[in-house]
Amino acid sequence: MTEPIHVYIVLYGSHEPAVAINIERFVDGLFASDLWGVTRTFYQPINGTNVPISGRIVLKDIWTDNYTVGRSLTVYSFGGVVLNAIYTHRSKPDPNGMYIVYAAPDVSVAGFCTQFCGARTSFFQLDVPDPVRMPFAVVGDASTCPRCVAPMWRNDSKTITGNIHADTPIPFISGLIPAIATDRFNDGWFDSLRRGISNKCGGLIPNLQYRDSVAYNLELDGNLFLVPALWDNLSQNCSIARKQHVRY
């Protein structure tokens, strides 16, 4: 995308304030990072032309939803959660937006842990003058699913902030934003096996460092994070770092 990439986070259910704080720190620092430099090795087809990913990431809002559709989310309610958040907060569908729903630990997400750790799709908002297609993703609380927690955080190991609920969204958000940016509607980049920029690397977590015995591999504005690798389209390798020149 060459237009700004607007990120909206919907915190579904009851979340500690630390969750929103950590997500905000990550998204705010992502655009200028070497991790986003990997994303910028890709392109997206626009009007028949392959255009490099260059749009600036903007965290537009973090919304809360107090269990408006209950404590169980299904494929039929995912889109409804996004729309409810949009209209509850007097917003409107954003053609440059991507919406990520993060469920609280006491919310059951259909397919989470058994079929996926994070899932994404899109839907059309038709009851507006100009129908808008919106990409969105749903992530369950990984602390409730050992399969979805980074290996170095299992078995009650200390996480970066000391709050596993605040730390575990980041590995998924760090993959979902590039995945949607490079392939918004299944019309962008993927390989012959239909693997995209994030799942092509299979959850590989490279470049581990340790501070006070806690594992991390990315530092943004003094904040530490743990993120999986992305596929670098130039080097043809999995990576979390490519230097870039960012215009502000």
PDB file of C-alpha atoms in Angstrom:
ATOM      1  CA  MET A   1       0.000   0.000   0.000  1.00  0.00           C
ATOM      2  CA  THR A   2       1.141   3.524  -0.724  1.00  0.00           C
ATOM      3  CA  GLU A   3      -1.667   5.071   1.321  1.00  0.00           C
ATOM      4  CA  PRO A   4      -1.348   5.203   5.126  1.00  0.00           C
ATOM      5  CA  ILE A   5      -2.131   1.865   6.758  1.00  0.00           C
ATOM      6  CA  HIS A   6      -4.634   2.454   9.532  1.00  0.00           C
ATOM      7  CA  VAL A   7      -4.570  -0.117  12.327  1.00  0.00           C
ATOM      8  CA  TYR A   8      -7.566  -0.541  14.627  1.00  0.00           C
ATOM      9  CA  ILE A   9      -7.363  -2.857  17.639  1.00  0.00           C
ATOM     10  CA  VAL A  10     -10.523  -4.216  19.277  1.00  0.00           C
ATOM     11  CA  LEU A  11      -9.915  -5.570  22.776  1.00  0.00           C
ATOM     12  CA  TYR A  12     -12.810  -7.951  23.220  1.00  0.00           C
ATOM     13  CA  GLY A  13     -13.748  -8.791  26.799  1.00  0.00           C
ATOM     14  CA  SER A  14     -11.974  -7.782  29.986  1.00  0.00           C
ATOM     15  CA  HIS A  15      -8.314  -6.833  29.518  1.00  0.00           C
ATOM     16  CA  GLU A  16      -5.752  -5.325  31.860  1.00  0.00           C
ATOM     17  CA  PRO A  17      -4.575  -1.796  30.923  1.00  0.00           C
ATOM     18  CA  ALA A  18      -1.090  -3.222  30.264  1.00  0.00           C
ATOM     19  CA  VAL A  19      -2.416  -5.018  27.176  1.00  0.00           C
ATOM     20  CA  ALA A  20      -3.410  -1.810  25.382  1.00  0.00           C
ATOM     21  CA  ILE A  21      -0.220  -0.063  26.512  1.00  0.00           C
ATOM     22  CA  ASN A  22       2.059  -2.771  25.109  1.00  0.00           C
ATOM     23  CA  ILE A  23       0.165  -3.019  21.814  1.00  0.00           C
ATOM     24  CA  GLU A  24       0.290   0.765  21.396  1.00  0.00           C
ATOM     25  CA  ARG A  25       4.053   0.833  22.001  1.00  0.00           C
ATOM     26  CA  PHE A  26       4.618  -1.871  19.417  1.00  0.00           C
ATOM     27  CA  VAL A  27       2.430  -0.495  16.631  1.00  0.00           C
ATOM     28  CA  ASP A  28       3.677   3.069  17.151  1.00  0.00           C
ATOM     29  CA  GLY A  29       7.276   1.935  16.716  1.00  0.00           C
ATOM     30  CA  LEU A  30       6.751  -0.561  13.895  1.00  0.00           C
ATOM     31  CA  PHE A  31       6.906   1.703  10.825  1.00  0.00           C
ATOM     32  CA  ALA A  32      10.447   2.969  11.463  1.00  0.00           C
ATOM     33  CA  SER A  33      11.770  -0.447  12.451  1.00  0.00           C
ATOM     34  CA  ASP A  34      14.016  -2.865  10.579  1.00  0.00           C
ATOM     35  CA  LEU A  35      11.187  -5.405  10.933  1.00  0.00           C
ATOM     36  CA  TRP A  36       8.991  -3.225   8.732  1.00  0.00           C
ATOM     37  CA  GLY A  37      11.948  -2.940   6.366  1.00  0.00           C
ATOM     38  CA  VAL A  38      11.331  -6.636   5.575  1.00  0.00           C
ATOM     39  CA  THR A  39       7.697  -5.870   4.728  1.00  0.00           C
ATOM     40  CA  ARG A  40       8.820  -3.145   2.329  1.00  0.00           C
ATOM     41  CA  THR A  41      10.525  -5.751   0.127  1.00  0.00           C
ATOM     42  CA  PHE A  42       7.032  -6.665  -1.090  1.00  0.00           C
ATOM     43  CA  TYR A  43       4.472  -5.106  -3.389  1.00  0.00           C
ATOM     44  CA  GLN A  44       0.721  -5.058  -3.837  1.00  0.00           C
ATOM     45  CA  PRO A  45      -1.180  -4.990  -7.127  1.00  0.00           C
ATOM     46  CA  ILE A  46      -2.993  -1.673  -7.614  1.00  0.00           C
ATOM     47  CA  ASN A  47      -4.888  -1.144 -10.868  1.00  0.00           C
ATOM     48  CA  GLY A  48      -2.836  -3.854 -12.528  1.00  0.00           C
ATOM     49  CA  THR A  49       0.523  -2.465 -11.384  1.00  0.00           C
ATOM     50  CA  ASN A  50       2.761  -3.944  -8.671  1.00  0.00           C
ATOM     51  CA  VAL A  51       3.331  -1.106  -6.199  1.00  0.00           C
ATOM     52  CA  PRO A  52       5.865  -1.393  -3.341  1.00  0.00           C
ATOM     53  CA  ILE A  53       4.527  -1.356   0.208  1.00  0.00           C
ATOM     54  CA  SER A  54       5.332   2.162   1.370  1.00  0.00           C
ATOM     55  CA  GLY A  55       2.340   3.423   3.328  1.00  0.00           C
ATOM     56  CA  ARG A  56       2.944   4.697   6.840  1.00  0.00           C
ATOM     57  CA  ILE A  57       1.470   2.652   9.704  1.00  0.00           C
ATOM     58  CA  VAL A  58      -0.874   4.665  11.892  1.00  0.00           C
ATOM     59  CA  LEU A  59      -2.481   3.262  15.025  1.00  0.00           C
ATOM     60  CA  LYS A  60      -5.877   4.927  14.670  1.00  0.00           C
ATOM     61  CA  ASP A  61      -7.508   3.573  17.787  1.00  0.00           C
ATOM     62  CA  ILE A  62      -7.726   0.852  20.420  1.00  0.00           C
ATOM     63  CA  TRP A  63     -11.352   0.070  21.203  1.00  0.00           C
ATOM     64  CA  THR A  64     -12.865  -2.052  23.944  1.00  0.00           C
ATOM     65  CA  ASP A  65     -15.889  -4.333  23.661  1.00  0.00           C
ATOM     66  CA  ASN A  66     -17.523  -5.567  26.851  1.00  0.00           C
ATOM     67  CA  TYR A  67     -18.712  -8.982  25.627  1.00  0.00           C
ATOM     68  CA  THR A  68     -21.415  -7.607  23.306  1.00  0.00           C
ATOM     69  CA  VAL A  69     -21.865 -11.001  21.615  1.00  0.00           C
ATOM     70  CA  GLY A  70     -21.085 -13.085  24.694  1.00  0.00           C
ATOM     71  CA  ARG A  71     -18.057 -15.062  25.776  1.00  0.00           C
ATOM     72  CA  SER A  72     -17.897 -17.238  22.692  1.00  0.00           C
ATOM     73  CA  LEU A  73     -16.840 -15.940  19.276  1.00  0.00           C
ATOM     74  CA  THR A  74     -17.549 -17.892  16.096  1.00  0.00           C
ATOM     75  CA  VAL A  75     -16.839 -17.326  12.414  1.00  0.00           C
ATOM     76  CA  TYR A  76     -20.340 -15.839  12.216  1.00  0.00           C
ATOM     77  CA  SER A  77     -19.701 -13.237  14.913  1.00  0.00           C
ATOM     78  CA  PHE A  78     -16.149 -12.116  14.070  1.00  0.00           C
ATOM     79  CA  GLY A  79     -17.275  -9.489  11.562  1.00  0.00           C
ATOM     80  CA  GLY A  80     -20.069  -8.356  13.854  1.00  0.00           C
ATOM     81  CA  VAL A  81     -17.575  -7.550  16.594  1.00  0.00           C
ATOM     82  CA  VAL A  82     -15.664  -5.295  14.198  1.00  0.00           C
ATOM     83  CA  LEU A  83     -18.783  -3.514  12.957  1.00  0.00           C
ATOM     84  CA  ASN A  84     -20.108  -3.067  16.480  1.00  0.00           C
ATOM     85  CA  ALA A  85     -16.812  -1.470  17.521  1.00  0.00           C
ATOM     86  CA  ILE A  86     -16.878   0.855  14.520  1.00  0.00           C
ATOM     87  CA  TYR A  87     -20.384   2.150  15.128  1.00  0.00           C
ATOM     88  CA  THR A  88     -20.208   2.151  18.933  1.00  0.00           C
ATOM     89  CA  HIS A  89     -17.277   4.522  18.708  1.00  0.00           C
ATOM     90  CA  ARG A  90     -18.984   6.705  16.101  1.00  0.00           C
ATOM     91  CA  SER A  91     -16.474   5.767  13.458  1.00  0.00           C
ATOM     92  CA  LYS A  92     -17.065   4.540   9.920  1.00  0.00           C
ATOM     93  CA  PRO A  93     -15.569   1.757   7.771  1.00  0.00           C
ATOM     94  CA  ASP A  94     -12.056   2.760   6.755  1.00  0.00           C
ATOM     95  CA  PRO A  95     -10.935   1.728   3.232  1.00  0.00           C
ATOM     96  CA  ASN A  96      -7.311   2.012   4.409  1.00  0.00           C
ATOM     97  CA  GLY A  97      -7.967   0.201   7.654  1.00  0.00           C
ATOM     98  CA  MET A  98      -7.163  -3.205   9.069  1.00  0.00           C
ATOM     99  CA  TYR A  99      -8.990  -4.409  12.153  1.00  0.00           C
ATOM    100  CA  ILE A 100      -7.525  -6.831  14.704  1.00  0.00           C
ATOM    101  CA  VAL A 101      -9.726  -8.358  17.403  1.00  0.00           C
ATOM    102  CA  TYR A 102      -7.881  -9.618  20.474  1.00  0.00           C
ATOM    103  CA  ALA A 103      -9.988 -11.792  22.766  1.00  0.00           C
ATOM    104  CA  ALA A 104      -9.657 -11.877  26.540  1.00  0.00           C
ATOM    105  CA  PRO A 105      -8.580 -15.086  28.345  1.00  0.00           C
ATOM    106  CA  ASP A 106     -12.167 -15.922  29.317  1.00  0.00           C
ATOM    107  CA  VAL A 107     -13.447 -15.699  25.717  1.00  0.00           C
ATOM    108  CA  SER A 108     -13.707 -18.835  23.609  1.00  0.00           C
ATOM    109  CA  VAL A 109     -12.723 -18.284  19.964  1.00  0.00           C
ATOM    110  CA  ALA A 110     -13.918 -20.965  17.534  1.00  0.00           C
ATOM    111  CA  GLY A 111     -10.910 -22.703  15.972  1.00  0.00           C
ATOM    112  CA  PHE A 112      -8.376 -20.995  18.224  1.00  0.00           C
ATOM    113  CA  CYS A 113      -5.651 -23.353  19.470  1.00  0.00           C
ATOM    114  CA  THR A 114      -7.011 -26.306  17.466  1.00  0.00           C
ATOM    115  CA  GLN A 115      -6.910 -24.814  13.946  1.00  0.00           C
ATOM    116  CA  PHE A 116      -5.081 -21.502  14.296  1.00  0.00           C
ATOM    117  CA  CYS A 117      -3.491 -19.032  16.690  1.00  0.00           C
ATOM    118  CA  GLY A 118      -4.491 -16.024  14.617  1.00  0.00           C
ATOM    119  CA  ALA A 119      -6.911 -15.975  11.679  1.00  0.00           C
ATOM    120  CA  ARG A 120      -7.697 -13.294   9.137  1.00  0.00           C
ATOM    121  CA  THR A 121     -10.281 -12.670   6.454  1.00  0.00           C
ATOM    122  CA  SER A 122     -12.340  -9.766   5.102  1.00  0.00           C
ATOM    123  CA  PHE A 123     -15.925  -8.713   4.558  1.00  0.00           C
ATOM    124  CA  PHE A 124     -17.915  -6.075   2.706  1.00  0.00           C
ATOM    125  CA  GLN A 125     -19.799  -3.380   4.555  1.00  0.00           C
ATOM    126  CA  LEU A 126     -22.726  -2.949   2.170  1.00  0.00           C
ATOM    127  CA  ASP A 127     -25.130  -0.632   4.003  1.00  0.00           C
ATOM    128  CA  VAL A 128     -23.102   2.493   3.190  1.00  0.00           C
ATOM    129  CA  PRO A 129     -23.197   4.699   0.059  1.00  0.00           C
ATOM    130  CA  ASP A 130     -19.850   3.311  -1.137  1.00  0.00           C
ATOM    131  CA  PRO A 131     -19.434  -0.329  -0.045  1.00  0.00           C
ATOM    132  CA  VAL A 132     -16.148  -0.881   1.776  1.00  0.00           C
ATOM    133  CA  ARG A 133     -14.247  -4.149   1.964  1.00  0.00           C
ATOM    134  CA  MET A 134     -12.441  -4.445   5.278  1.00  0.00           C
ATOM    135  CA  PRO A 135      -9.666  -6.882   6.196  1.00  0.00           C
ATOM    136  CA  PHE A 136      -9.683  -8.067   9.783  1.00  0.00           C
ATOM    137  CA  ALA A 137      -8.070 -10.661  12.014  1.00  0.00           C
ATOM    138  CA  VAL A 138      -9.003 -12.468  15.222  1.00  0.00           C
ATOM    139  CA  VAL A 139      -6.519 -13.609  17.865  1.00  0.00           C
ATOM    140  CA  GLY A 140      -7.260 -15.545  21.047  1.00  0.00           C
ATOM    141  CA  ASP A 141      -5.338 -15.059  24.267  1.00  0.00           C
ATOM    142  CA  ALA A 142      -2.279 -17.260  23.708  1.00  0.00           C
ATOM    143  CA  SER A 143      -1.702 -17.684  27.434  1.00  0.00           C
ATOM    144  CA  THR A 144      -4.638 -20.115  27.388  1.00  0.00           C
ATOM    145  CA  CYS A 145      -3.052 -22.238  24.631  1.00  0.00           C
ATOM    146  CA  PRO A 146       0.512 -23.590  25.061  1.00  0.00           C
ATOM    147  CA  ARG A 147       0.640 -24.369  21.324  1.00  0.00           C
ATOM    148  CA  CYS A 148       0.302 -20.660  20.556  1.00  0.00           C
ATOM    149  CA  VAL A 149       2.787 -19.344  23.117  1.00  0.00           C
ATOM    150  CA  ALA A 150       6.408 -18.773  22.094  1.00  0.00           C
ATOM    151  CA  PRO A 151       8.488 -21.750  23.301  1.00  0.00           C
ATOM    152  CA  MET A 152      10.649 -19.604  25.565  1.00  0.00           C
ATOM    153  CA  TRP A 153       7.544 -18.356  27.388  1.00  0.00           C
ATOM    154  CA  ARG A 154       6.100 -21.761  28.204  1.00  0.00           C
ATOM    155  CA  ASN A 155       6.226 -23.527  31.558  1.00  0.00           C
ATOM    156  CA  ASP A 156       5.601 -20.280  33.446  1.00  0.00           C
ATOM    157  CA  SER A 157       8.812 -18.650  32.222  1.00  0.00           C
ATOM    158  CA  LYS A 158       9.022 -14.898  32.742  1.00  0.00           C
ATOM    159  CA  THR A 159       7.890 -12.796  29.786  1.00  0.00           C
ATOM    160  CA  ILE A 160       9.288  -9.408  28.765  1.00  0.00           C
ATOM    161  CA  THR A 161       6.940  -7.177  30.758  1.00  0.00           C
ATOM    162  CA  GLY A 162       6.223  -9.823  33.365  1.00  0.00           C
ATOM    163  CA  ASN A 163       2.597  -9.885  32.164  1.00  0.00           C
ATOM    164  CA  ILE A 164       1.963 -12.731  29.748  1.00  0.00           C
ATOM    165  CA  HIS A 165      -1.423 -11.300  28.697  1.00  0.00           C
ATOM    166  CA  ALA A 166       0.290  -8.082  27.581  1.00  0.00           C
ATOM    167  CA  ASP A 167       3.218  -9.818  25.856  1.00  0.00           C
ATOM    168  CA  THR A 168       1.526 -12.644  23.943  1.00  0.00           C
ATOM    169  CA  PRO A 169      -0.483 -10.460  21.489  1.00  0.00           C
ATOM    170  CA  ILE A 170       2.695  -8.981  19.995  1.00  0.00           C
ATOM    171  CA  PRO A 171       4.043 -12.032  18.115  1.00  0.00           C
ATOM    172  CA  PHE A 172       0.688 -12.352  16.348  1.00  0.00           C
ATOM    173  CA  ILE A 173       0.114  -8.666  15.664  1.00  0.00           C
ATOM    174  CA  SER A 174       3.686  -8.421  14.330  1.00  0.00           C
ATOM    175  CA  GLY A 175       2.790 -11.028  11.713  1.00  0.00           C
ATOM    176  CA  LEU A 176      -0.788 -10.022  10.978  1.00  0.00           C
ATOM    177  CA  ILE A 177      -0.054  -6.381  10.092  1.00  0.00           C
ATOM    178  CA  PRO A 178       2.557  -7.314   7.425  1.00  0.00           C
ATOM    179  CA  ALA A 179       0.358 -10.176   6.213  1.00  0.00           C
ATOM    180  CA  ILE A 180      -2.607  -7.890   5.607  1.00  0.00           C
ATOM    181  CA  ALA A 181      -0.424  -5.101   4.192  1.00  0.00           C
ATOM    182  CA  THR A 182       1.083  -7.452   1.577  1.00  0.00           C
ATOM    183  CA  ASP A 183      -2.076  -9.432   0.830  1.00  0.00           C
ATOM    184  CA  ARG A 184      -5.217  -7.586   1.863  1.00  0.00           C
ATOM    185  CA  PHE A 185      -7.817  -9.607  -0.004  1.00  0.00           C
ATOM    186  CA  ASN A 186      -6.007 -12.739  -1.214  1.00  0.00           C
ATOM    187  CA  ASP A 187      -4.852 -10.682  -4.204  1.00  0.00           C
ATOM    188  CA  GLY A 188      -1.331  -9.854  -3.040  1.00  0.00           C
ATOM    189  CA  TRP A 189       1.829 -11.840  -2.419  1.00  0.00           C
ATOM    190  CA  PHE A 190       1.905 -15.523  -1.488  1.00  0.00           C
ATOM    191  CA  ASP A 191       4.047 -18.449  -2.603  1.00  0.00           C
ATOM    192  CA  SER A 192       3.050 -21.543  -4.583  1.00  0.00           C
ATOM    193  CA  LEU A 193       1.792 -23.171  -1.360  1.00  0.00           C
ATOM    194  CA  ARG A 194      -0.253 -20.037  -0.588  1.00  0.00           C
ATOM    195  CA  ARG A 195       1.963 -19.108   2.327  1.00  0.00           C
ATOM    196  CA  GLY A 196       2.282 -15.398   2.986  1.00  0.00           C
ATOM    197  CA  ILE A 197       4.974 -13.160   4.415  1.00  0.00           C
ATOM    198  CA  SER A 198       4.451 -14.352   8.001  1.00  0.00           C
ATOM    199  CA  ASN A 199       3.375 -18.006   7.838  1.00  0.00           C
ATOM    200  CA  LYS A 200       6.003 -18.909   5.226  1.00  0.00           C
ATOM    201  CA  CYS A 201       8.604 -18.824   8.005  1.00  0.00           C
ATOM    202  CA  GLY A 202       6.651 -21.220  10.193  1.00  0.00           C
ATOM    203  CA  GLY A 203       6.942 -19.276  13.445  1.00  0.00           C
ATOM    204  CA  LEU A 204      10.748 -19.141  13.417  1.00  0.00           C
ATOM    205  CA  ILE A 205      11.999 -16.764  16.138  1.00  0.00           C
ATOM    206  CA  PRO A 206      15.539 -15.636  15.202  1.00  0.00           C
ATOM    207  CA  ASN A 207      18.176 -13.321  16.693  1.00  0.00           C
ATOM    208  CA  LEU A 208      17.357 -14.098  20.326  1.00  0.00           C
ATOM    209  CA  GLN A 209      18.909 -11.890  22.960  1.00  0.00           C
ATOM    210  CA  TYR A 210      18.480 -11.961  26.718  1.00  0.00           C
ATOM    211  CA  ARG A 211      18.127  -9.237  29.303  1.00  0.00           C
ATOM    212  CA  ASP A 212      17.690 -10.264  32.925  1.00  0.00           C
ATOM    213  CA  SER A 213      17.175 -13.842  31.656  1.00  0.00           C
ATOM    214  CA  VAL A 214      14.192 -12.759  29.535  1.00  0.00           C
ATOM    215  CA  ALA A 215      14.215 -13.503  25.794  1.00  0.00           C
ATOM    216  CA  TYR A 216      13.573 -10.793  23.190  1.00  0.00           C
ATOM    217  CA  ASN A 217      14.677 -10.051  19.626  1.00  0.00           C
ATOM    218  CA  LEU A 218      13.324  -6.584  18.827  1.00  0.00           C
ATOM    219  CA  GLU A 219      13.741  -3.208  20.500  1.00  0.00           C
ATOM    220  CA  LEU A 220      11.540  -0.265  19.523  1.00  0.00           C
ATOM    221  CA  ASP A 221      12.019   3.078  21.258  1.00  0.00           C
ATOM    222  CA  GLY A 222      13.489   1.343  24.295  1.00  0.00           C
ATOM    223  CA  ASN A 223      10.688  -1.241  24.513  1.00  0.00           C
ATOM    224  CA  LEU A 224      11.508  -4.930  24.095  1.00  0.00           C
ATOM    225  CA  PHE A 225       9.441  -7.424  22.092  1.00  0.00           C
ATOM    226  CA  LEU A 226       9.585 -10.988  20.843  1.00  0.00           C
ATOM    227  CA  VAL A 227       8.524 -11.440  17.219  1.00  0.00           C
ATOM    228  CA  PRO A 228       8.650 -14.256  14.653  1.00  0.00           C
ATOM    229  CA  ALA A 229      10.480 -13.910  11.359  1.00  0.00           C
ATOM    230  CA  LEU A 230       8.985 -12.588   8.128  1.00  0.00           C
ATOM    231  CA  TRP A 231       9.886 -13.658   4.601  1.00  0.00           C
ATOM    232  CA  ASP A 232      12.308 -11.200   2.991  1.00  0.00           C
ATOM    233  CA  ASN A 233      11.376 -11.010  -0.686  1.00  0.00           C
ATOM    234  CA  LEU A 234      14.794  -9.694  -1.723  1.00  0.00           C
ATOM    235  CA  SER A 235      17.135 -11.986   0.195  1.00  0.00           C
ATOM    236  CA  GLN A 236      14.691 -14.931  -0.059  1.00  0.00           C
ATOM    237  CA  ASN A 237      15.260 -15.741   3.596  1.00  0.00           C
ATOM    238  CA  CYS A 238      13.411 -15.478   6.882  1.00  0.00           C
ATOM    239  CA  SER A 239      14.414 -12.335   8.754  1.00  0.00           C
ATOM    240  CA  ILE A 240      13.349  -9.706  11.261  1.00  0.00           C
ATOM    241  CA  ALA A 241      15.717  -6.991  10.085  1.00  0.00           C
ATOM    242  CA  ARG A 242      16.292  -5.019   6.898  1.00  0.00           C
ATOM    243  CA  LYS A 243      17.612  -1.489   7.082  1.00  0.00           C
ATOM    244  CA  GLN A 244      15.349   1.113   5.534  1.00  0.00           C
ATOM    245  CA  HIS A 245      15.274   4.844   4.928  1.00  0.00           C
ATOM    246  CA  VAL A 246      12.066   6.220   6.389  1.00  0.00           C
ATOM    247  CA  ARG A 247      10.597   9.568   5.435  1.00  0.00           C
ATOM    248  CA  TYR A 248       8.622  11.367   8.131  1.00  0.00           C
TER     249      TYR A 248
END
